[in-house]
Short mmCIF file of C-alpha atoms in Angstrom, two decimals:
data_model
loop_
_atom_site.label_atom_id
_atom_site.label_comp_id
_atom_site.label_asym_id
_atom_site.label_seq_id
_atom_site.Cartn_x
_atom_site.Cartn_y
_atom_site.Cartn_z
CA UNK S 25 89.02 42.97 131.06
CA UNK S 26 86.26 45.17 132.10
CA UNK S 27 84.84 44.80 135.41
CA UNK S 28 80.78 43.71 135.78
CA UNK S 29 79.08 45.97 137.81
CA UNK S 30 75.72 45.67 139.60
CA UNK S 31 73.33 48.99 140.49
CA UNK S 32 73.85 51.25 143.75
CA UNK S 33 69.88 50.47 143.99
CA UNK S 34 70.29 46.78 144.11
CA UNK S 35 73.29 47.12 146.87
CA UNK S 36 71.46 49.12 148.63
CA UNK S 37 68.22 45.89 149.40
CA UNK S 38 71.56 43.68 150.20
CA UNK S 39 72.29 45.34 152.62
CA UNK S 40 68.23 46.09 154.10
CA UNK S 41 67.51 42.10 153.38
CA UNK S 42 70.56 41.67 155.79
CA UNK S 43 70.09 43.98 158.87
CA UNK S 44 65.99 43.44 158.47
CA UNK S 45 66.85 39.85 158.86
CA UNK S 46 68.87 40.22 162.03
CA UNK S 47 66.48 41.80 163.64
CA UNK S 48 63.95 39.03 163.26
CA UNK S 49 66.96 37.27 164.92
CA UNK S 50 66.92 38.98 168.00
CA UNK S 51 63.18 39.33 168.67
CA UNK S 52 62.64 36.17 168.50
CA UNK S 53 65.43 35.66 170.80
CA UNK S 54 64.44 38.00 173.66
CA UNK S 55 60.69 36.47 172.68
CA UNK S 56 62.01 32.86 173.91
CA UNK S 57 64.33 34.57 176.63
CA UNK S 58 61.18 35.99 177.98
CA UNK S 59 58.82 32.94 178.48
CA UNK S 60 61.34 30.90 179.47
CA UNK S 61 61.80 32.61 182.71
CA UNK S 62 57.65 32.63 183.31
CA UNK S 63 58.26 29.37 182.82
CA UNK S 64 60.48 28.48 185.25
CA UNK S 65 58.80 30.68 187.49
CA UNK S 66 55.49 28.44 187.87
CA UNK S 67 57.34 25.13 187.89
CA UNK S 68 55.68 23.19 191.41
CA UNK S 69 58.73 21.71 193.84
CA UNK S 70 59.38 17.92 192.89
CA UNK S 71 57.74 16.53 194.11
CA UNK S 72 58.62 13.99 197.80
CA UNK S 73 58.06 9.74 197.47
CA UNK S 74 55.95 8.93 200.50
CA UNK S 75 57.71 5.93 202.44
CA UNK S 76 56.14 2.92 201.75
CA UNK S 77 56.88 2.09 205.72
CA UNK S 78 54.85 2.86 208.46
CA UNK S 79 56.87 2.27 211.78
CA UNK S 80 54.44 0.20 212.52
CA UNK S 81 55.85 -2.23 210.10
CA UNK S 82 58.83 -1.62 211.01
CA UNK S 83 58.52 -2.57 214.42
CA UNK S 84 55.89 -5.85 214.24
CA UNK S 85 58.18 -7.10 211.47
CA UNK S 86 59.32 -10.51 212.55
CA UNK S 87 62.71 -10.61 212.82
CA UNK S 88 63.77 -15.25 214.41
CA UNK S 89 67.80 -14.80 212.90
CA UNK S 90 67.70 -11.74 214.62
CA UNK S 91 65.60 -13.09 217.98
CA UNK S 92 67.81 -16.17 217.92
CA UNK S 93 71.07 -14.14 217.53
CA UNK S 94 74.03 -15.86 219.66
CA UNK S 95 75.52 -13.68 222.96
CA UNK S 96 77.81 -13.97 225.32
CA UNK S 97 76.99 -13.56 228.85
CA UNK S 98 80.43 -12.81 231.62
CA UNK S 99 81.31 -15.92 234.13
CA UNK S 100 81.12 -13.89 237.16
CA UNK S 101 78.83 -11.82 238.37
CA UNK S 102 80.22 -6.63 238.09
CA UNK S 103 78.74 -5.61 241.78
CA UNK S 104 77.62 -1.64 240.68
CA UNK S 105 75.34 1.03 242.40
CA UNK S 106 71.95 2.46 241.14
CA UNK S 107 70.40 4.99 242.21
CA UNK S 108 67.38 5.62 242.79
CA UNK S 109 64.93 8.86 243.49
CA UNK S 110 63.24 8.63 247.38
CA UNK S 111 59.30 9.76 247.13
CA UNK S 112 56.91 10.15 249.48
CA UNK S 113 53.74 8.62 249.77
CA UNK S 114 52.20 11.16 247.11
CA UNK S 115 54.37 10.32 245.35
CA UNK S 116 56.72 13.40 245.14
CA UNK S 117 60.54 13.42 245.30
CA UNK S 118 61.68 14.05 249.22
CA UNK S 119 65.20 16.30 249.98
CA UNK S 120 67.08 16.11 252.36
CA UNK S 121 67.97 19.42 254.89
CA UNK S 122 70.48 20.88 252.37
CA UNK S 123 67.57 20.64 249.73
CA UNK S 124 69.16 17.40 247.96
CA UNK S 125 67.53 14.75 246.06
CA UNK S 126 66.49 11.86 248.64
CA UNK S 127 67.83 8.92 246.83
CA UNK S 128 68.50 5.27 247.62
CA UNK S 129 70.78 3.38 246.27
CA UNK S 130 71.25 -0.24 245.81
CA UNK S 131 73.43 -2.91 245.49
CA UNK S 132 73.67 -4.58 242.56
CA UNK S 133 74.58 -7.98 241.06
CA UNK S 134 74.83 -8.57 237.59
CA UNK S 135 77.46 -10.54 235.19
CA UNK S 136 79.18 -8.98 231.88
CA UNK S 137 76.37 -9.11 228.93
CA UNK S 138 75.45 -8.84 225.23
CA UNK S 139 73.20 -7.48 223.63
CA UNK S 140 70.97 -6.75 219.95
CA UNK S 141 69.99 -4.03 219.41
CA UNK S 142 67.62 -3.52 215.76
CA UNK S 143 68.11 -0.15 214.96
CA UNK S 144 65.18 1.30 212.76
CA UNK S 145 66.71 4.95 210.44
CA UNK S 146 63.41 7.29 210.44
CA UNK S 147 64.24 8.79 207.87
CA UNK S 148 65.11 5.73 205.16
CA UNK S 149 63.08 3.71 207.08
CA UNK S 150 66.59 1.05 206.73
CA UNK S 151 67.60 -1.33 209.67
CA UNK S 152 70.86 -2.14 210.85
CA UNK S 153 71.55 -4.82 213.93
CA UNK S 154 74.85 -4.05 216.41
CA UNK S 155 75.21 -5.32 219.52
CA UNK S 156 76.43 -3.48 222.62
CA UNK S 157 77.71 -4.53 226.17
CA UNK S 158 76.88 -4.11 229.69
CA UNK S 159 79.59 -3.83 232.11
CA UNK S 160 77.87 -2.99 235.83
CA UNK S 161 76.11 0.45 235.38
CA UNK S 162 78.32 1.50 232.46
CA UNK S 163 76.73 0.87 228.56
CA UNK S 164 80.57 -0.29 225.66
CA UNK S 165 78.67 0.78 222.59
CA UNK S 166 80.56 -0.40 219.01
CA UNK S 167 83.04 2.74 217.47
CA UNK S 168 80.91 4.85 215.70
CA UNK S 169 78.25 4.85 217.60
CA UNK S 170 77.25 6.98 220.91
CA UNK S 171 74.69 5.04 223.34
CA UNK S 172 73.48 5.79 226.33
CA UNK S 173 70.67 4.85 228.69
CA UNK S 174 67.65 7.16 229.76
CA UNK S 175 67.16 8.07 232.97
CA UNK S 176 63.86 7.89 233.36
CA UNK S 177 61.64 10.50 235.76
CA UNK S 178 61.82 7.61 239.19
CA UNK S 179 66.04 7.63 238.71
CA UNK S 180 65.44 4.23 236.62
CA UNK S 181 67.92 3.24 234.00
CA UNK S 182 68.13 -0.30 233.59
CA UNK S 183 65.86 -1.66 232.93
CA UNK S 184 66.21 -5.70 231.51
CA UNK S 185 64.95 -5.97 228.10
CA UNK S 186 63.14 -3.15 228.02
CA UNK S 187 65.53 -0.83 229.15
CA UNK S 188 65.20 2.27 227.76
CA UNK S 189 68.08 3.23 224.87
CA UNK S 190 68.85 6.66 223.39
CA UNK S 191 71.05 6.78 219.98
CA UNK S 192 73.08 9.95 219.79
CA UNK S 193 74.86 8.78 216.92
CA UNK S 194 74.70 8.22 214.18
CA UNK S 195 71.76 10.47 214.17
CA UNK S 196 68.34 9.91 213.11
CA UNK S 197 68.78 6.34 214.93
CA UNK S 198 65.69 4.30 216.54
CA UNK S 199 66.15 0.70 218.80
CA UNK S 200 62.39 -0.80 217.94
CA UNK S 201 63.43 -4.57 219.12
CA UNK S 202 66.47 -6.04 221.36
CA UNK S 203 67.59 -8.84 222.72
CA UNK S 204 68.46 -9.43 226.00
CA UNK S 205 70.40 -12.68 226.95
CA UNK S 206 68.48 -14.09 230.73
CA UNK S 207 70.18 -15.08 233.07
CA UNK S 208 70.21 -18.49 235.88
CA UNK S 209 72.74 -19.80 237.78
CA UNK S 210 73.88 -23.50 238.35
CA UNK S 211 76.61 -24.93 240.99
CA UNK S 212 79.67 -25.50 239.64
CA UNK S 213 82.99 -26.91 240.79
CA UNK S 214 86.07 -24.58 240.92
CA UNK S 215 89.73 -25.26 242.12
CA UNK S 216 91.64 -22.40 243.87
CA UNK S 217 94.62 -21.81 245.33
CA UNK S 218 94.36 -20.83 249.06
CA UNK S 219 97.54 -20.49 251.02
CA UNK S 220 99.49 -22.35 248.25
CA UNK S 221 97.35 -25.31 248.41
CA UNK S 222 94.97 -25.96 245.48
CA UNK S 223 91.40 -27.41 246.84
CA UNK S 224 88.08 -27.51 245.07
CA UNK S 225 84.61 -25.10 245.42
CA UNK S 226 81.36 -25.09 244.79
CA UNK S 227 80.15 -21.93 242.84
CA UNK S 228 77.30 -20.21 241.53
CA UNK S 229 78.34 -18.99 238.33
CA UNK S 230 75.57 -17.26 236.04
CA UNK S 231 74.87 -19.03 232.69
CA UNK S 232 72.65 -18.33 229.29
CA UNK S 233 68.74 -19.81 229.87
CA UNK S 234 66.94 -18.61 226.54
CA UNK S 235 67.21 -14.73 224.94
CA UNK S 236 64.59 -12.24 225.23
CA UNK S 237 63.35 -10.10 222.30
CA UNK S 238 61.58 -7.44 223.05
CA UNK S 239 60.43 -4.15 222.16
CA UNK S 240 62.02 -1.11 224.79
CA UNK S 241 59.51 1.99 225.14
CA UNK S 242 60.87 5.11 224.12
CA UNK S 243 59.26 8.59 223.25
CA UNK S 244 60.46 7.66 219.87
CA UNK S 245 57.39 5.28 219.64
CA UNK S 246 55.66 7.00 221.08
CA UNK S 247 53.30 8.10 218.03
CA UNK S 248 49.61 9.04 217.62
CA UNK S 249 49.56 5.53 215.17
CA UNK S 250 51.21 4.06 217.92
CA UNK S 251 48.93 5.01 220.94
CA UNK S 252 45.76 3.72 219.56
CA UNK S 253 46.66 0.71 218.71
CA UNK S 254 48.07 0.29 221.70
CA UNK S 255 43.84 1.06 223.17
CA UNK S 256 41.75 -0.97 220.55
CA UNK S 257 44.36 -3.98 221.29
CA UNK S 258 43.35 -2.83 225.36
CA UNK S 259 40.16 -2.68 224.40
CA UNK S 260 39.75 -5.47 222.30
CA UNK S 261 41.14 -7.55 225.05
CA UNK S 262 38.31 -6.72 228.11
CA UNK S 263 35.64 -7.60 225.52
CA UNK S 264 36.79 -10.52 224.41
CA UNK S 265 37.14 -11.31 228.65
CA UNK S 266 33.45 -11.02 229.00
CA UNK S 267 32.56 -12.72 225.58
CA UNK S 268 34.18 -15.42 226.75
CA UNK S 269 32.54 -14.97 231.17
CA UNK S 270 29.17 -14.94 228.90
CA UNK S 271 30.39 -17.77 226.95
CA UNK S 272 30.62 -19.81 229.80
CA UNK S 273 28.02 -18.52 231.39
CA UNK S 274 29.16 -17.97 234.17
CA UNK S 275 27.15 -15.81 236.87
CA UNK S 276 27.85 -12.72 240.37
CA UNK S 277 28.72 -13.97 242.77
CA UNK S 278 27.95 -9.94 243.93
CA UNK S 279 24.34 -10.37 241.88
CA UNK S 280 22.95 -13.74 241.50
CA UNK S 281 20.65 -12.92 238.92
CA UNK S 282 23.93 -11.48 236.34
CA UNK S 283 26.08 -12.47 234.56
CA UNK S 284 29.18 -11.95 236.36
CA UNK S 285 30.63 -9.69 232.90
CA UNK S 286 27.39 -7.84 233.47
CA UNK S 287 28.23 -6.43 236.61
CA UNK S 288 31.21 -4.28 236.17
CA UNK S 289 32.42 -1.61 233.65
CA UNK S 290 34.22 -2.00 230.59
CA UNK S 291 36.84 0.98 231.48
CA UNK S 292 37.57 -0.34 234.62
CA UNK S 293 39.46 -2.78 233.06
CA UNK S 294 41.01 -0.55 230.77
CA UNK S 295 42.26 1.75 233.63
CA UNK S 296 43.65 -1.17 235.35
CA UNK S 297 46.87 -2.22 233.24
CA UNK S 298 47.26 2.24 233.36
CA UNK S 299 47.08 1.89 237.59
CA UNK S 300 49.53 -1.01 237.98
CA UNK S 301 52.13 -0.96 235.52
CA UNK S 302 53.12 3.02 236.14
CA UNK S 303 55.01 4.37 238.24
CA UNK S 304 53.98 6.91 241.10
CA UNK S 305 56.76 9.05 240.51
CA UNK S 306 55.98 9.46 237.35
CA UNK S 307 52.44 9.98 236.66
CA UNK S 308 52.82 12.35 239.56
CA UNK S 309 55.19 14.35 237.43
CA UNK S 310 53.48 13.38 233.44
CA UNK S 311 50.62 11.50 233.53
CA UNK S 312 49.41 11.32 229.91
CA UNK S 313 52.86 10.38 229.68
CA UNK S 314 53.03 7.73 231.68
CA UNK S 315 49.89 6.10 230.79
CA UNK S 316 50.79 6.56 226.70
CA UNK S 317 53.53 4.82 228.01
CA UNK S 318 51.52 1.39 228.76
CA UNK S 319 49.25 1.74 224.79
CA UNK S 320 52.78 1.86 223.24
CA UNK S 321 54.46 -0.90 225.53
CA UNK S 322 50.81 -3.00 224.69
CA UNK S 323 50.96 -1.49 220.50
CA UNK S 324 54.86 -3.40 220.43
CA UNK S 325 54.73 -6.38 222.23
CA UNK S 326 51.01 -8.00 222.50
CA UNK S 327 51.11 -10.63 223.57
CA UNK S 328 54.61 -10.66 225.25
CA UNK S 329 54.19 -7.07 226.85
CA UNK S 330 54.32 -7.75 230.76
CA UNK S 331 55.47 -11.59 230.56
CA UNK S 332 57.42 -11.47 233.86
CA UNK S 333 57.05 -11.26 237.59
CA UNK S 334 57.87 -8.14 239.51
CA UNK S 335 60.09 -8.05 243.17
CA UNK S 336 56.13 -9.15 244.52
CA UNK S 337 55.96 -12.13 242.33
CA UNK S 338 52.76 -10.86 240.71
CA UNK S 339 53.08 -11.67 237.68
CA UNK S 340 51.24 -9.96 234.01
CA UNK S 341 49.02 -7.51 232.70
CA UNK S 342 47.06 -7.98 235.76
CA UNK S 343 49.82 -8.11 237.73
CA UNK S 344 48.61 -11.31 239.96
CA UNK S 345 50.46 -13.71 242.42
CA UNK S 346 50.20 -17.11 242.41
CA UNK S 347 47.86 -17.77 246.09
CA UNK S 348 44.84 -15.18 244.16
CA UNK S 349 44.92 -16.75 240.81
CA UNK S 350 44.77 -20.12 241.85
CA UNK S 351 41.76 -19.60 244.38
CA UNK S 352 40.09 -16.83 241.93
CA UNK S 353 40.61 -20.41 238.95
CA UNK S 354 38.69 -21.90 241.97
CA UNK S 355 36.63 -20.85 242.96
CA UNK S 356 34.85 -19.76 239.94
CA UNK S 357 35.80 -23.25 237.68
CA UNK S 358 33.08 -22.68 235.28
CA UNK S 359 35.08 -20.42 233.66
CA UNK S 360 37.97 -22.70 232.69
CA UNK S 361 40.80 -20.00 234.21
CA UNK S 362 44.13 -21.66 232.03
CA UNK S 363 45.03 -24.14 235.62
CA UNK S 364 48.44 -23.02 235.37
CA UNK S 365 49.22 -19.85 236.90
CA UNK S 366 52.74 -19.37 235.36
CA UNK S 367 50.67 -20.16 232.10
CA UNK S 368 47.86 -18.23 233.64
CA UNK S 369 48.60 -14.30 234.62
CA UNK S 370 50.72 -14.12 231.48
CA UNK S 371 48.05 -14.48 228.69
CA UNK S 372 46.02 -11.40 228.55
CA UNK S 373 43.02 -12.41 228.31
CA UNK S 374 43.07 -14.82 230.69
CA UNK S 375 44.40 -12.53 233.18
CA UNK S 376 41.42 -10.32 232.26
CA UNK S 377 38.90 -12.25 232.88
CA UNK S 378 40.79 -13.36 236.13
CA UNK S 379 40.63 -9.09 237.40
CA UNK S 380 36.97 -9.42 236.73
CA UNK S 381 35.74 -12.57 239.32
CA UNK S 382 37.92 -10.81 241.42
CA UNK S 383 36.28 -7.66 241.33
CA UNK S 384 33.07 -9.62 242.01
CA UNK S 385 34.34 -11.47 244.84
CA UNK S 386 35.21 -8.29 246.35
CA UNK S 387 32.11 -6.70 245.51
CA UNK S 388 30.05 -9.39 246.98
CA UNK S 389 31.51 -9.03 250.31
CA UNK S 390 31.48 -5.07 250.13
CA UNK S 391 27.54 -5.11 249.15
CA UNK S 392 27.86 -7.97 252.09
CA UNK S 393 29.14 -5.34 254.71
CA UNK S 394 27.30 -2.08 253.64
CA UNK S 395 24.10 -3.33 251.33
CA UNK S 396 23.35 -3.01 247.86
CA UNK S 397 23.80 1.32 248.34
CA UNK S 398 27.88 0.81 247.63
CA UNK S 399 26.66 -0.45 244.79
CA UNK S 400 25.88 2.94 243.14
CA UNK S 401 28.36 5.16 245.16
CA UNK S 402 29.76 7.23 243.20
CA UNK S 403 33.59 6.47 244.72
CA UNK S 404 32.63 2.05 244.28
CA UNK S 405 35.63 2.25 241.07
CA UNK S 406 38.08 3.19 243.70
CA UNK S 407 36.61 1.09 246.52
CA UNK S 408 36.74 -2.01 244.20
CA UNK S 409 40.78 -0.97 242.90
CA UNK S 410 42.24 -0.32 247.06
CA UNK S 411 40.77 -3.77 247.58
CA UNK S 412 42.30 -5.54 244.35
CA UNK S 413 45.71 -3.95 245.10
CA UNK S 414 45.42 -3.89 248.99
CA UNK S 415 44.04 -6.82 251.05
CA UNK S 416 40.45 -6.01 251.28
CA UNK S 417 40.15 -5.53 254.66
CA UNK S 418 41.67 -1.79 254.41
CA UNK S 419 38.81 -1.04 252.48
CA UNK S 420 36.70 -2.36 255.04
CA UNK S 421 38.19 -0.36 258.25
CA UNK S 422 38.22 2.57 256.03
CA UNK S 423 35.03 2.63 254.71
CA UNK S 424 33.24 1.70 258.00
CA UNK S 425 35.35 4.81 259.25
CA UNK S 426 34.08 7.04 257.54
CA UNK S 427 30.32 5.86 257.87
CA UNK S 428 30.43 6.31 261.99
CA UNK S 429 32.25 9.79 260.30
CA UNK S 430 29.72 11.04 258.66
CA UNK S 431 27.22 9.95 260.88
CA UNK S 432 28.65 12.92 263.23
CA UNK S 433 28.91 15.03 259.78
CA UNK S 434 32.26 15.42 260.36
CA UNK S 435 34.27 15.12 256.39
CA UNK S 436 36.54 12.28 255.98
CA UNK S 437 38.52 11.04 253.47
CA UNK S 438 37.99 7.06 253.29
CA UNK S 439 41.49 6.35 252.12
CA UNK S 440 41.85 6.78 254.62
CA UNK S 441 43.34 3.41 256.80
CA UNK S 442 44.56 2.51 252.70
CA UNK S 443 48.66 1.43 252.88
CA UNK S 444 50.60 3.87 251.70
CA UNK S 445 51.35 2.20 248.49
CA UNK S 446 47.16 2.38 248.33
CA UNK S 447 46.61 6.09 248.78
CA UNK S 448 49.73 6.62 246.07
CA UNK S 449 47.41 4.72 243.43
CA UNK S 450 44.52 6.06 244.36
CA UNK S 451 45.57 9.02 242.95
CA UNK S 452 45.99 7.94 239.41
CA UNK S 453 42.60 6.36 239.74
CA UNK S 454 40.94 9.54 240.12
CA UNK S 455 43.67 11.24 237.35
CA UNK S 456 41.79 8.08 235.43
CA UNK S 457 38.52 8.44 235.82
CA UNK S 458 38.76 13.18 235.78
CA UNK S 459 39.82 12.54 232.11
CA UNK S 460 38.47 9.40 231.05
CA UNK S 461 41.90 7.77 229.67
CA UNK S 462 40.62 5.43 227.87
CA UNK S 463 38.65 7.32 225.93
#
């Protein structure tokens, strides 16, 4: 059989075509690879998802189920010691002869309590609820949680519903609400055994009175958003208080031809809660932070802020005692202040109205004693607050002493005869005035 052959030139042509095809493909792949590198180099970072929530959204979100959570308390008190730093009248920490900080030991008696905490994950916005226990001065947290009570600059740790909790583990968690079980004591009859014999005995036993839902302060809540809301809320309270006094046509006792709301500036009443609700020692160490703490408490708790009385039975935002409040309410009947002290002193707007009226009463006495020139005195804001904070007689005594020293051309600090607490408050008054807080 004769085999058919191809001409040599045809064979060479086929080989050329194959080589050319391979070269073109190789070049195309190299081109594509280069383009891919360039594209990769120009890629933008993956866009971050903007949170659909804010801290204030989470804090102010109503949660009636949480507020009414069931909590348990112990059936008897536990005694424990609490320490506070001792300070002088200027708010400075004092030291003993060995250079150690002087502390006051206070014996506390309190039953064991369950406390509910609502926690926010500051990264994800998710919330969870846990229960902790307060056993004397000890905090007992559930497994997997490391929670402490922050010691404030004053040395204060436990502070009932406004205790400052710090969550170390898990990370990124902050307390945005707590429920504190308030108690009362009732007389109960129990059976005890004494000298082998059973007998009835009456004792005071703690019982649950009500749940107190509150947003406790922590530095995690002290954001610009929250602080600014607190400042605006405070200004709105004062504005509304003056608006109501004008509507009721309440005239001044200091200047009978003027409406009482037009006599003293709003700033007096913006600053009053900052002075009344701040610890002097903390204020000396961190004045700005202490002031902003007040704004945070107001912004987050609103009408429920300062809804209790202190150890001196001074109540509410403007810290009224029962006798003073009742006197002002009777003296300015046309103001239509809330009659019930327990309600009126805790109502922010009503309390602000009462503060304006009390200042007017004190100003009238200052003018009666020293003439209208005192109304133009650059220290008027100090005189007015000192009279508000303590018995006005100490203001009159100090001013009179200063007046006579001025005649003798002897310089004198007008606060010389004020009580120590009021002298300390003057440090706050002057700082807030000098730094125009709030603006």
